[in-house]
PDB file of C-alpha atoms in Angstrom:
ATOM      1  CA  MET A  31     -30.064  20.545  13.865  1.00  0.00           C
ATOM      2  CA  SER A  32     -27.378  18.466  13.977  1.00  0.00           C
ATOM      3  CA  TYR A  33     -26.710  17.978  10.050  1.00  0.00           C
ATOM      4  CA  SER A  34     -26.207  22.352  10.409  1.00  0.00           C
ATOM      5  CA  LYS A  35     -23.320  22.324  12.416  1.00  0.00           C
ATOM      6  CA  THR A  36     -20.032  23.949  11.202  1.00  0.00           C
ATOM      7  CA  ILE A  37     -16.307  22.605  12.460  1.00  0.00           C
ATOM      8  CA  VAL A  38     -13.630  24.983  12.446  1.00  0.00           C
ATOM      9  CA  LEU A  39     -10.260  23.233  11.083  1.00  0.00           C
ATOM     10  CA  THR A  40      -7.125  25.028  11.522  1.00  0.00           C
ATOM     11  CA  ASN A  41      -3.891  23.865   9.922  1.00  0.00           C
ATOM     12  CA  TYR A  42      -0.030  24.021   9.326  1.00  0.00           C
ATOM     13  CA  ASP A  43      -0.418  27.321   7.773  1.00  0.00           C
ATOM     14  CA  GLY A  44      -2.669  29.107  10.316  1.00  0.00           C
ATOM     15  CA  GLU A  45      -5.743  29.007   7.682  1.00  0.00           C
ATOM     16  CA  THR A  46      -9.524  28.161   8.658  1.00  0.00           C
ATOM     17  CA  PHE A  47     -11.030  25.768   7.036  1.00  0.00           C
ATOM     18  CA  VAL A  48     -15.452  25.695   8.121  1.00  0.00           C
ATOM     19  CA  VAL A  49     -16.933  22.581   7.209  1.00  0.00           C
ATOM     20  CA  ASP A  50     -19.957  21.253   8.408  1.00  0.00           C
ATOM     21  CA  GLU A  51     -19.590  18.432  11.202  1.00  0.00           C
ATOM     22  CA  VAL A  52     -20.965  15.242   9.047  1.00  0.00           C
ATOM     23  CA  VAL A  53     -17.903  15.894   6.445  1.00  0.00           C
ATOM     24  CA  ALA A  54     -16.082  16.778   9.374  1.00  0.00           C
ATOM     25  CA  VAL A  55     -16.341  13.500  11.169  1.00  0.00           C
ATOM     26  CA  GLU A  56     -15.163  11.316   8.615  1.00  0.00           C
ATOM     27  CA  PRO A  57     -11.685  11.050   9.561  1.00  0.00           C
ATOM     28  CA  GLN A  58     -11.614   9.454  12.951  1.00  0.00           C
ATOM     29  CA  THR A  59      -9.119  11.481  14.737  1.00  0.00           C
ATOM     30  CA  ILE A  60     -11.604  14.459  14.534  1.00  0.00           C
ATOM     31  CA  GLU A  61     -14.494  12.638  15.475  1.00  0.00           C
ATOM     32  CA  HIS A  62     -12.340  11.400  18.724  1.00  0.00           C
ATOM     33  CA  MET A  63     -12.040  14.785  19.059  1.00  0.00           C
ATOM     34  CA  ILE A  64     -15.594  16.047  18.572  1.00  0.00           C
ATOM     35  CA  GLU A  65     -16.593  13.331  20.921  1.00  0.00           C
ATOM     36  CA  ASP A  66     -14.111  14.049  23.931  1.00  0.00           C
ATOM     37  CA  GLY A  67     -15.578  17.599  23.458  1.00  0.00           C
ATOM     38  CA  CYS A  68     -12.016  19.110  22.156  1.00  0.00           C
ATOM     39  CA  ALA A  69     -13.628  20.698  19.105  1.00  0.00           C
ATOM     40  CA  ASN A  70     -15.360  23.568  20.775  1.00  0.00           C
ATOM     41  CA  THR A  71     -13.369  26.155  19.057  1.00  0.00           C
ATOM     42  CA  SER A  72     -11.429  24.684  16.629  1.00  0.00           C
ATOM     43  CA  ILE A  73      -9.655  21.578  16.221  1.00  0.00           C
ATOM     44  CA  PRO A  74      -5.743  22.252  15.338  1.00  0.00           C
ATOM     45  CA  LEU A  75      -4.272  20.317  12.865  1.00  0.00           C
ATOM     46  CA  PRO A  76      -0.425  21.201  12.911  1.00  0.00           C
ATOM     47  CA  ASN A  77       1.307  18.748  10.263  1.00  0.00           C
ATOM     48  CA  VAL A  78      -1.669  19.309   7.259  1.00  0.00           C
ATOM     49  CA  THR A  79      -0.808  21.784   4.894  1.00  0.00           C
ATOM     50  CA  SER A  80      -3.671  24.141   3.285  1.00  0.00           C
ATOM     51  CA  LYS A  81      -3.296  22.083  -0.255  1.00  0.00           C
ATOM     52  CA  ILE A  82      -3.521  18.935   1.180  1.00  0.00           C
ATOM     53  CA  LEU A  83      -6.381  19.599   3.927  1.00  0.00           C
ATOM     54  CA  SER A  84      -8.579  20.907   0.919  1.00  0.00           C
ATOM     55  CA  LYS A  85      -7.745  17.529  -0.986  1.00  0.00           C
ATOM     56  CA  VAL A  86      -9.525  15.771   2.085  1.00  0.00           C
ATOM     57  CA  ILE A  87     -12.307  17.690   2.878  1.00  0.00           C
ATOM     58  CA  GLU A  88     -13.057  17.733  -0.946  1.00  0.00           C
ATOM     59  CA  HIS A  89     -12.435  13.547  -0.651  1.00  0.00           C
ATOM     60  CA  CYS A  90     -14.705  13.618   2.822  1.00  0.00           C
ATOM     61  CA  LYS A  91     -17.468  15.705   0.763  1.00  0.00           C
ATOM     62  CA  LYS A  92     -17.855  14.188  -2.244  1.00  0.00           C
ATOM     63  CA  HIS A  93     -17.936  10.719   0.177  1.00  0.00           C
ATOM     64  CA  VAL A  94     -20.617  12.198   2.312  1.00  0.00           C
ATOM     65  CA  GLU A  95     -23.016  13.885  -0.258  1.00  0.00           C
ATOM     66  CA  THR A  96     -23.204  10.507  -2.467  1.00  0.00           C
ATOM     67  CA  PRO A  97     -26.265   9.169  -1.485  1.00  0.00           C
ATOM     68  CA  ASN A  98     -25.175   5.951   0.310  1.00  0.00           C
ATOM     69  CA  SER A  99     -27.416   3.557  -2.066  1.00  0.00           C
ATOM     70  CA  ASN A 100     -26.935   0.421  -3.991  1.00  0.00           C
ATOM     71  CA  GLU A 101     -27.661   2.538  -7.334  1.00  0.00           C
ATOM     72  CA  LYS A 102     -24.977   1.803 -10.302  1.00  0.00           C
ATOM     73  CA  ALA A 103     -25.025   5.570 -11.220  1.00  0.00           C
ATOM     74  CA  ALA A 104     -23.599   6.912  -7.666  1.00  0.00           C
ATOM     75  CA  LYS A 105     -21.100   3.919  -7.261  1.00  0.00           C
ATOM     76  CA  ALA A 106     -19.605   4.183 -10.636  1.00  0.00           C
ATOM     77  CA  ASP A 107     -19.544   8.240 -10.122  1.00  0.00           C
ATOM     78  CA  LEU A 108     -17.794   7.800  -6.816  1.00  0.00           C
ATOM     79  CA  LYS A 109     -15.485   5.303  -8.353  1.00  0.00           C
ATOM     80  CA  SER A 110     -14.574   7.374 -10.941  1.00  0.00           C
ATOM     81  CA  PHE A 111     -13.701  10.626  -9.237  1.00  0.00           C
ATOM     82  CA  ASP A 112     -11.554   8.015  -6.414  1.00  0.00           C
ATOM     83  CA  PHE A 113      -9.924   7.233  -9.392  1.00  0.00           C
ATOM     84  CA  ASP A 114      -8.936  10.618 -10.271  1.00  0.00           C
ATOM     85  CA  PHE A 115      -8.227  11.921  -6.747  1.00  0.00           C
ATOM     86  CA  VAL A 116      -5.277   9.496  -7.236  1.00  0.00           C
ATOM     87  CA  LYS A 117      -4.145  11.022 -10.268  1.00  0.00           C
ATOM     88  CA  ALA A 118      -1.907  13.368  -8.127  1.00  0.00           C
ATOM     89  CA  ASP A 119       2.171  13.860  -8.148  1.00  0.00           C
ATOM     90  CA  GLN A 120       3.664  11.593  -6.388  1.00  0.00           C
ATOM     91  CA  GLY A 121       4.757  14.265  -3.695  1.00  0.00           C
ATOM     92  CA  THR A 122       0.983  15.025  -3.284  1.00  0.00           C
ATOM     93  CA  LEU A 123       0.123  11.177  -2.706  1.00  0.00           C
ATOM     94  CA  PHE A 124       3.119  10.716  -0.384  1.00  0.00           C
ATOM     95  CA  ASP A 125       1.442  14.055   1.785  1.00  0.00           C
ATOM     96  CA  LEU A 126      -1.968  12.547   1.478  1.00  0.00           C
ATOM     97  CA  ILE A 127      -0.271   9.361   3.271  1.00  0.00           C
ATOM     98  CA  LEU A 128       1.112  11.307   5.892  1.00  0.00           C
ATOM     99  CA  ALA A 129      -2.620  13.597   6.516  1.00  0.00           C
ATOM    100  CA  MET A 130      -4.559  10.178   5.964  1.00  0.00           C
ATOM    101  CA  ASN A 131      -2.738   8.434   8.447  1.00  0.00           C
ATOM    102  CA  TYR A 132      -2.655  11.269  11.456  1.00  0.00           C
ATOM    103  CA  LEU A 133      -6.519  11.937  10.723  1.00  0.00           C
ATOM    104  CA  ASN A 134      -7.085   8.296  10.242  1.00  0.00           C
ATOM    105  CA  ILE A 135      -9.194   7.740   7.388  1.00  0.00           C
ATOM    106  CA  LYS A 136      -9.311   4.207   6.312  1.00  0.00           C
ATOM    107  CA  GLU A 137     -10.780   3.772   3.311  1.00  0.00           C
ATOM    108  CA  LEU A 138      -8.987   6.974   1.348  1.00  0.00           C
ATOM    109  CA  LEU A 139      -5.570   5.455   3.042  1.00  0.00           C
ATOM    110  CA  ASP A 140      -6.290   1.539   1.371  1.00  0.00           C
ATOM    111  CA  LEU A 141      -6.931   3.625  -2.252  1.00  0.00           C
ATOM    112  CA  ILE A 142      -3.553   5.318  -1.919  1.00  0.00           C
ATOM    113  CA  TYR A 143      -1.774   2.500  -0.938  1.00  0.00           C
ATOM    114  CA  GLN A 144      -3.117   0.425  -3.618  1.00  0.00           C
ATOM    115  CA  THR A 145      -2.349   3.487  -5.946  1.00  0.00           C
ATOM    116  CA  VAL A 146       1.534   3.412  -4.370  1.00  0.00           C
ATOM    117  CA  ALA A 147       1.716  -0.786  -4.146  1.00  0.00           C
ATOM    118  CA  ASP A 148       0.522  -0.240  -8.289  1.00  0.00           C
ATOM    119  CA  MET A 149       3.548   1.797  -9.014  1.00  0.00           C
ATOM    120  CA  ILE A 150       5.459  -0.862  -7.319  1.00  0.00           C
ATOM    121  CA  LYS A 151       4.280  -4.040  -9.148  1.00  0.00           C
ATOM    122  CA  GLY A 152       5.337  -4.883 -12.628  1.00  0.00           C
ATOM    123  CA  LYS A 153       5.294  -2.179 -15.694  1.00  0.00           C
ATOM    124  CA  THR A 154       4.987  -1.928 -19.204  1.00  0.00           C
ATOM    125  CA  PRO A 155       8.239  -1.344 -21.327  1.00  0.00           C
ATOM    126  CA  GLU A 156       6.260   2.326 -22.053  1.00  0.00           C
ATOM    127  CA  GLU A 157       5.086   2.771 -18.006  1.00  0.00           C
ATOM    128  CA  GLU A 158       9.003   1.497 -16.573  1.00  0.00           C
ATOM    129  CA  GLU A 159      10.459   4.416 -18.864  1.00  0.00           C
ATOM    130  CA  GLU A 160       7.662   7.288 -17.737  1.00  0.00           C
ATOM    131  CA  MET A 161       8.979   5.958 -13.977  1.00  0.00           C
ATOM    132  CA  ARG A 162      12.799   6.120 -14.509  1.00  0.00           C
ATOM    133  CA  ARG A 163      12.149   9.594 -15.263  1.00  0.00           C
ATOM    134  CA  VAL A 164       9.950  10.699 -12.908  1.00  0.00           C
ATOM    135  CA  ASN A 165      10.722   9.167  -9.860  1.00  0.00           C
ATOM    136  CA  ALA A 166      14.389   8.802  -8.697  1.00  0.00           C
ATOM    137  CA  TRP A 167      14.344   5.744  -6.215  1.00  0.00           C
ATOM    138  CA  VAL A 168      12.829   3.159  -8.814  1.00  0.00           C
ATOM    139  CA  PHE A 169      15.426   4.115 -11.040  1.00  0.00           C
ATOM    140  CA  SER A 170      17.571   3.338  -8.113  1.00  0.00           C
ATOM    141  CA  CYS A 171      16.126   0.073  -8.246  1.00  0.00           C
ATOM    142  CA  PHE A 172      17.347  -0.232 -11.821  1.00  0.00           C
ATOM    143  CA  VAL A 173      20.991  -0.048 -10.786  1.00  0.00           C
ATOM    144  CA  GLY A 174      20.121  -2.584  -8.149  1.00  0.00           C
ATOM    145  CA  VAL A 175      19.387  -4.841 -10.830  1.00  0.00           C
ATOM    146  CA  THR A 176      21.836  -3.901 -12.394  1.00  0.00           C
ATOM    147  CA  CYS A 177      24.360  -4.242 -10.442  1.00  0.00           C
ATOM    148  CA  LEU A 178      23.312  -7.758  -9.425  1.00  0.00           C
ATOM    149  CA  TYR A 179      23.048  -8.503 -13.072  1.00  0.00           C
ATOM    150  CA  PHE A 180      27.173  -7.907 -13.789  1.00  0.00           C
ATOM    151  CA  LYS A 181      28.146  -9.453 -10.603  1.00  0.00           C
ATOM    152  CA  SER A 182      26.398 -12.716 -11.623  1.00  0.00           C
ATOM    153  CA  LYS A 183      27.716 -11.967 -15.070  1.00  0.00           C
ATOM    154  CA  LYS A 184      31.115 -12.123 -13.852  1.00  0.00           C
ATOM    155  CA  MET A 185      31.338 -15.091 -11.824  1.00  0.00           C
TER     156      MET A 185
ATOM    157  CA  MET B1259      25.334  10.553 -16.739  1.00  0.00           C
ATOM    158  CA  GLY B1260      24.840  14.379 -15.825  1.00  0.00           C
ATOM    159  CA  ASP B1261      20.592  13.215 -16.023  1.00  0.00           C
ATOM    160  CA  ARG B1262      21.509  10.166 -13.614  1.00  0.00           C
ATOM    161  CA  LYS B1263      23.024  12.709 -10.882  1.00  0.00           C
ATOM    162  CA  LYS B1264      19.980  15.000 -11.108  1.00  0.00           C
ATOM    163  CA  MET B1265      17.359  11.921 -10.914  1.00  0.00           C
ATOM    164  CA  ASN B1266      19.737  10.965  -7.799  1.00  0.00           C
ATOM    165  CA  LEU B1267      19.652  14.389  -6.584  1.00  0.00           C
ATOM    166  CA  GLU B1268      15.554  14.191  -6.157  1.00  0.00           C
ATOM    167  CA  GLU B1269      13.704  13.665  -2.698  1.00  0.00           C
ATOM    168  CA  ASP B1270      12.862  10.413  -2.358  1.00  0.00           C
ATOM    169  CA  ARG B1271       9.993  10.680  -0.781  1.00  0.00           C
ATOM    170  CA  LEU B1272       9.153   7.019  -0.155  1.00  0.00           C
ATOM    171  CA  SER B1273      11.933   6.439   1.286  1.00  0.00           C
ATOM    172  CA  SER B1274      11.585   8.836   3.659  1.00  0.00           C
ATOM    173  CA  LEU B1275       7.689   7.127   5.305  1.00  0.00           C
ATOM    174  CA  PRO B1276       7.846   5.509   8.549  1.00  0.00           C
ATOM    175  CA  ASP B1277       8.808   1.926   8.612  1.00  0.00           C
ATOM    176  CA  ASP B1278       4.706   1.032   9.157  1.00  0.00           C
ATOM    177  CA  LEU B1279       3.312   3.256   6.410  1.00  0.00           C
ATOM    178  CA  ILE B1280       5.815   1.089   3.774  1.00  0.00           C
ATOM    179  CA  HIS B1281       4.549  -1.849   5.382  1.00  0.00           C
ATOM    180  CA  ASP B1282       1.354  -0.612   5.034  1.00  0.00           C
ATOM    181  CA  ILE B1283       2.291  -0.244   1.180  1.00  0.00           C
ATOM    182  CA  LEU B1284       4.101  -3.323   0.889  1.00  0.00           C
ATOM    183  CA  SER B1285       1.060  -5.494   2.446  1.00  0.00           C
ATOM    184  CA  PHE B1286      -0.613  -4.768  -1.175  1.00  0.00           C
ATOM    185  CA  VAL B1287       1.839  -6.430  -3.028  1.00  0.00           C
ATOM    186  CA  SER B1288       3.012  -9.991  -2.426  1.00  0.00           C
ATOM    187  CA  ILE B1289       5.982 -10.828  -0.008  1.00  0.00           C
ATOM    188  CA  LYS B1290       7.526 -11.854  -2.829  1.00  0.00           C
ATOM    189  CA  LEU B1291       8.057  -8.650  -4.123  1.00  0.00           C
ATOM    190  CA  ALA B1292       8.643  -7.377  -0.938  1.00  0.00           C
ATOM    191  CA  VAL B1293      11.925  -9.100  -0.208  1.00  0.00           C
ATOM    192  CA  LYS B1294      12.757  -7.970  -3.593  1.00  0.00           C
ATOM    193  CA  THR B1295      12.962  -3.960  -2.696  1.00  0.00           C
ATOM    194  CA  SER B1296      15.495  -4.931  -0.588  1.00  0.00           C
ATOM    195  CA  VAL B1297      18.260  -4.539  -3.463  1.00  0.00           C
ATOM    196  CA  LEU B1298      16.981  -0.670  -3.028  1.00  0.00           C
ATOM    197  CA  SER B1299      18.772   0.570  -0.331  1.00  0.00           C
ATOM    198  CA  SER B1300      20.065  -0.129   3.002  1.00  0.00           C
ATOM    199  CA  ARG B1301      17.057   1.939   3.728  1.00  0.00           C
ATOM    200  CA  TRP B1302      15.038  -0.731   2.333  1.00  0.00           C
ATOM    201  CA  ARG B1303      17.269  -3.897   2.911  1.00  0.00           C
ATOM    202  CA  TYR B1304      15.391  -5.266   5.649  1.00  0.00           C
ATOM    203  CA  ILE B1305      12.200  -3.344   5.626  1.00  0.00           C
ATOM    204  CA  TRP B1306      10.096  -6.663   5.110  1.00  0.00           C
ATOM    205  CA  THR B1307      12.010  -8.776   7.465  1.00  0.00           C
ATOM    206  CA  SER B1308       9.561  -6.572  10.015  1.00  0.00           C
ATOM    207  CA  MET B1309       6.509  -7.016   8.071  1.00  0.00           C
ATOM    208  CA  PRO B1310       3.276  -7.817  10.589  1.00  0.00           C
ATOM    209  CA  CYS B1311       1.518  -8.917   7.175  1.00  0.00           C
ATOM    210  CA  LEU B1312       2.352 -11.824   4.490  1.00  0.00           C
ATOM    211  CA  ASN B1313       0.903 -12.310   1.332  1.00  0.00           C
ATOM    212  CA  PHE B1314       2.422 -16.101  -0.026  1.00  0.00           C
ATOM    213  CA  SER B1315       1.378 -17.161  -3.030  1.00  0.00           C
ATOM    214  CA  SER B1316       2.520 -19.531  -5.629  1.00  0.00           C
ATOM    215  CA  LYS B1317       2.182 -17.439  -8.358  1.00  0.00           C
ATOM    216  CA  GLY B1318       5.703 -16.887 -10.265  1.00  0.00           C
ATOM    217  CA  PHE B1319       6.821 -19.927  -9.075  1.00  0.00           C
ATOM    218  CA  HIS B1320       7.937 -22.778 -11.825  1.00  0.00           C
ATOM    219  CA  THR B1321       7.427 -26.061  -9.130  1.00  0.00           C
ATOM    220  CA  LEU B1322       5.864 -26.133  -5.537  1.00  0.00           C
ATOM    221  CA  PRO B1323       9.265 -27.279  -3.965  1.00  0.00           C
ATOM    222  CA  LYS B1324      10.374 -24.064  -5.428  1.00  0.00           C
ATOM    223  CA  PHE B1325       7.935 -22.080  -3.968  1.00  0.00           C
ATOM    224  CA  SER B1326       8.113 -23.823  -0.515  1.00  0.00           C
ATOM    225  CA  LYS B1327      11.606 -23.429  -0.213  1.00  0.00           C
ATOM    226  CA  PHE B1328      10.929 -19.739  -0.577  1.00  0.00           C
ATOM    227  CA  VAL B1329       8.738 -20.308   2.566  1.00  0.00           C
ATOM    228  CA  LYS B1330      10.539 -21.320   4.619  1.00  0.00           C
ATOM    229  CA  HIS B1331      13.481 -19.053   3.334  1.00  0.00           C
ATOM    230  CA  ILE B1332      11.186 -16.104   4.576  1.00  0.00           C
ATOM    231  CA  LEU B1333       9.886 -17.689   7.532  1.00  0.00           C
ATOM    232  CA  SER B1334      13.680 -18.103   8.817  1.00  0.00           C
ATOM    233  CA  GLY B1335      14.762 -14.290   7.728  1.00  0.00           C
ATOM    234  CA  ARG B1336      12.023 -13.220   8.718  1.00  0.00           C
ATOM    235  CA  ASN B1337      12.603 -10.717  12.631  1.00  0.00           C
ATOM    236  CA  ASN B1338      10.729 -13.478  14.806  1.00  0.00           C
ATOM    237  CA  GLN B1339      10.349 -10.699  17.301  1.00  0.00           C
ATOM    238  CA  ILE B1340       7.432  -8.812  15.194  1.00  0.00           C
ATOM    239  CA  GLU B1341       4.003 -10.913  15.438  1.00  0.00           C
ATOM    240  CA  VAL B1342       1.853 -11.556  12.489  1.00  0.00           C
ATOM    241  CA  SER B1343      -1.517  -9.455  11.938  1.00  0.00           C
ATOM    242  CA  SER B1344      -2.579 -11.381   8.404  1.00  0.00           C
ATOM    243  CA  VAL B1345      -1.137 -13.788   6.864  1.00  0.00           C
ATOM    244  CA  GLU B1346      -2.976 -15.039   3.366  1.00  0.00           C
ATOM    245  CA  LEU B1347      -1.924 -17.935   0.957  1.00  0.00           C
ATOM    246  CA  ILE B1348      -2.762 -18.569  -2.388  1.00  0.00           C
ATOM    247  CA  SER B1349      -1.379 -21.914  -3.907  1.00  0.00           C
ATOM    248  CA  ARG B1350      -2.247 -22.973  -7.016  1.00  0.00           C
ATOM    249  CA  GLY B1351      -1.604 -26.980  -7.542  1.00  0.00           C
ATOM    250  CA  LYS B1352      -1.131 -29.940  -5.368  1.00  0.00           C
ATOM    251  CA  VAL B1353      -0.849 -28.866  -2.005  1.00  0.00           C
ATOM    252  CA  VAL B1354       2.596 -29.523  -0.204  1.00  0.00           C
ATOM    253  CA  GLN B1355       1.564 -30.040   3.135  1.00  0.00           C
ATOM    254  CA  PRO B1356       4.759 -29.795   5.198  1.00  0.00           C
ATOM    255  CA  CYS B1357       4.483 -25.681   3.503  1.00  0.00           C
ATOM    256  CA  VAL B1358       1.689 -25.021   4.577  1.00  0.00           C
ATOM    257  CA  LYS B1359       1.887 -26.400   7.572  1.00  0.00           C
ATOM    258  CA  ARG B1360       4.814 -24.579   8.242  1.00  0.00           C
ATOM    259  CA  ILE B1361       3.306 -21.191   7.660  1.00  0.00           C
ATOM    260  CA  LEU B1362       0.247 -21.825   9.780  1.00  0.00           C
ATOM    261  CA  SER B1363       2.361 -23.132  12.521  1.00  0.00           C
ATOM    262  CA  TYR B1364       4.303 -19.892  12.769  1.00  0.00           C
ATOM    263  CA  ALA B1365       1.077 -17.818  12.071  1.00  0.00           C
ATOM    264  CA  PHE B1366       0.165 -18.928  15.028  1.00  0.00           C
ATOM    265  CA  SER B1367       3.055 -18.961  16.765  1.00  0.00           C
ATOM    266  CA  HIS B1368       3.014 -15.005  16.270  1.00  0.00           C
ATOM    267  CA  ASN B1369      -0.497 -14.616  17.136  1.00  0.00           C
ATOM    268  CA  VAL B1370      -2.036 -13.817  13.810  1.00  0.00           C
ATOM    269  CA  GLU B1371      -5.548 -12.399  13.879  1.00  0.00           C
ATOM    270  CA  GLN B1372      -6.575 -12.803  10.007  1.00  0.00           C
ATOM    271  CA  MET B1373      -6.247 -15.699   7.639  1.00  0.00           C
ATOM    272  CA  ASN B1374      -6.664 -15.861   3.928  1.00  0.00           C
ATOM    273  CA  ILE B1375      -5.928 -19.359   2.361  1.00  0.00           C
ATOM    274  CA  THR B1376      -7.006 -19.970  -1.521  1.00  0.00           C
ATOM    275  CA  PHE B1377      -6.303 -23.256  -3.146  1.00  0.00           C
ATOM    276  CA  LEU B1378      -7.130 -23.470  -6.851  1.00  0.00           C
ATOM    277  CA  PRO B1379      -7.061 -26.305  -9.296  1.00  0.00           C
ATOM    278  CA  GLU B1380      -3.741 -27.290 -10.991  1.00  0.00           C
ATOM    279  CA  LYS B1381      -5.738 -26.492 -14.457  1.00  0.00           C
ATOM    280  CA  LYS B1382      -8.160 -24.650 -15.665  1.00  0.00           C
ATOM    281  CA  ILE B1383     -11.648 -25.300 -15.389  1.00  0.00           C
ATOM    282  CA  GLU B1384     -13.087 -25.298 -18.751  1.00  0.00           C
ATOM    283  CA  PHE B1385     -17.177 -25.638 -18.027  1.00  0.00           C
ATOM    284  CA  PRO B1386     -19.922 -26.133 -20.921  1.00  0.00           C
ATOM    285  CA  LEU B1387     -21.310 -23.318 -22.450  1.00  0.00           C
ATOM    286  CA  SER B1388     -24.801 -25.074 -21.298  1.00  0.00           C
ATOM    287  CA  PHE B1389     -25.360 -27.749 -19.383  1.00  0.00           C
TER     288      PHE B1389
END
């Protein structure tokens, strides 16, 4: 039976992950590899670290295991899972973006894009302070805006 | 000052993403904000000009003529060689025809694939509690 079939994924660090095929085909890249018959031994994923790969597998598992029903509880559960999932530090988020882009998981990619876009969008002063503390590039944004401000003042 | 230096030394992961991934992230915000990112650094200066996804919204503009002017600047400042994959236009109040026409003709001449246009009433409509 197809659902009991397992797929072996080998990542960047040479570690292997054994996953059920139903979970492994969530990323389109892997699905296409299996379709093309390239997945008989193990699938190499050279640009994904084990930390990121286990996170991706965790996400795929959750989405496969949650029954695809219109049940409110199941939907809410998945939503709160996704919400917690993207609450990662920025380094992890950007590693995830690169991995998702390579593995082609559109759903999860959109979720992370939305998260990063929200970081860029308007913030409350407290959040801004927090961002300034933890994030170098936003800080450079403030420098940029301040420079513009001083320029216009001089004129 | 020491703190600032330390912060600038931190690795800037967002800027090191390839252009198309930054475009994907910016497709979740309005074009106005995407253009604003050009003040960040030289890396960001021209990123918005090659975005395939254009989200126009009259929100944040005091008058529609100002919005119209903004649209004109965007379309003339954008890299003409890059095709447009999707266009979104959200406008509140009276429709400024030349502005919409400009967006549409630009979109069609750049092989747009997806288009979403929403017009909202000028004032909020209050519905009676019961009929």
